[in-house]
């Protein structure tokens, strides 16, 4: 085997591995974001301040330019207000309902764990 054929074979194997990793990355991202949406639907606040349940049911995932984005399609305006709380007209503050950050942290850990698991098999 000469050096040129060895280099071509190494490049071919690296390209195959890169394609494999890319496919696994996409599959893991899709799985993990679907689970995140389910978790957000379960943990989102429900009540008059949250649209009576429309907010919780509005969580969706969309793929845009190769990225998976979890968003609230029905009441996106409420995400920050409910997560962090906000000032009221009388100078007080509303209660915060932290429901996005815990799911984000869990999803990031799950993504990393699952990707490492799938790639190392």
C-alpha atoms as one frame of an Amber mdcrd trajectory, in Angstrom:
protein
   0.000   0.000   0.000   1.444   3.351  -0.958   1.124   6.636   0.935  -1.479
   8.102  -1.431  -3.876   5.182  -1.087  -3.385   5.192   2.694  -4.206   8.907
   2.869  -7.307   8.402   0.698  -8.506   5.565   2.906  -7.961   7.587   6.081
  -9.892  10.505   4.578 -12.691   8.164   3.490 -12.972   6.653   6.983 -12.954
  10.090   8.601 -15.722  11.241   6.248 -17.793   8.151   7.106 -17.303   8.790
  10.812 -18.203  12.472  10.432 -21.442  11.505   8.643 -22.227   8.978  11.374
 -21.659  11.560  14.116 -23.766  14.146  12.280 -26.672  11.716  11.891 -26.479
  10.680  15.543 -26.273  14.302  16.657 -29.422  15.132  14.711 -31.275  12.081
  16.045 -30.295  12.819  19.644 -31.273  16.480  19.282 -34.680  15.493  17.937
 -35.275  12.975  20.749 -34.109  15.257  23.535 -36.070  18.295  22.354 -39.233
  16.187  22.058 -38.774  15.113  25.661 -38.151  18.732  26.673 -41.448  19.801
  25.102 -43.278  17.039  26.968 -41.642  18.061  30.245 -42.438  21.756  29.661
 -46.080  20.911  28.987 -46.177  19.076  32.321 -44.331  21.661  34.423 -45.623
  24.934  32.957 -47.904  26.985  35.190 -51.622  26.779  34.539 -54.123  29.413
  35.650 -55.600  32.750  34.672 -52.133  34.317  34.586 -50.983  31.636  32.128
 -53.869  31.752  29.681 -55.886  29.046  31.432 -53.786  26.177  30.062 -53.098
  27.532  26.586 -49.587  28.491  27.672 -48.719  24.990  28.854 -50.087  23.339
  25.739 -48.332  25.814  23.430 -44.830  24.297  23.687 -43.528  23.112  20.319
 -40.251  22.163  18.703 -39.251  23.289  15.239 -36.216  22.561  13.133 -34.717
  25.644  11.550 -31.435  25.681   9.632 -30.363  22.395  11.180 -31.151  23.504
  14.747 -33.959  22.327  16.974 -35.730  25.193  18.728 -38.130  24.713  21.622
 -40.597  27.584  21.820 -44.059  28.480  22.974 -46.156  28.953  19.861 -49.292
  30.291  21.549 -48.124  32.602  24.346 -44.456  33.334  23.721 -44.872  36.724
  25.406 -45.439  35.056  28.773 -42.302  32.901  28.883 -40.026  35.522  30.427
 -42.745  37.038  32.611 -43.688  33.691  34.132 -40.123  32.405  34.423 -38.692
  35.509  36.114 -41.695  37.363  37.514 -42.296  41.027  36.738 -43.121  44.393
  38.270 -46.727  45.313  38.854 -48.379  48.714  38.484 -48.534  49.242  42.232
 -44.773  48.803  42.644 -44.788  45.160  43.722 -43.557  42.069  41.959 -45.352
  38.972  40.778 -44.284  35.505  41.761 -41.788  33.767  39.476 -42.600  30.296
  38.151 -39.217  28.842  37.151 -40.193  26.101  34.722 -37.958  26.675  31.683
 -34.487  26.766  33.260 -34.796  23.403  35.081 -35.910  21.711  31.861 -33.077
  23.401  29.943 -30.468  22.163  32.429 -31.889  18.627  32.387 -32.112  18.629
  28.582 -28.497  19.744  28.173 -27.302  16.943  30.468 -29.472  14.376  28.689
 -28.236  15.539  25.291 -24.595  15.210  26.259 -25.097  11.818  27.942 -27.122
  10.368  25.075 -24.767  11.648  22.368 -21.714  10.191  24.105 -23.571   6.905
  24.571 -24.604   6.651  20.911 -21.249   7.666  19.474 -19.192   5.379  21.694
 -21.231   2.260  20.861
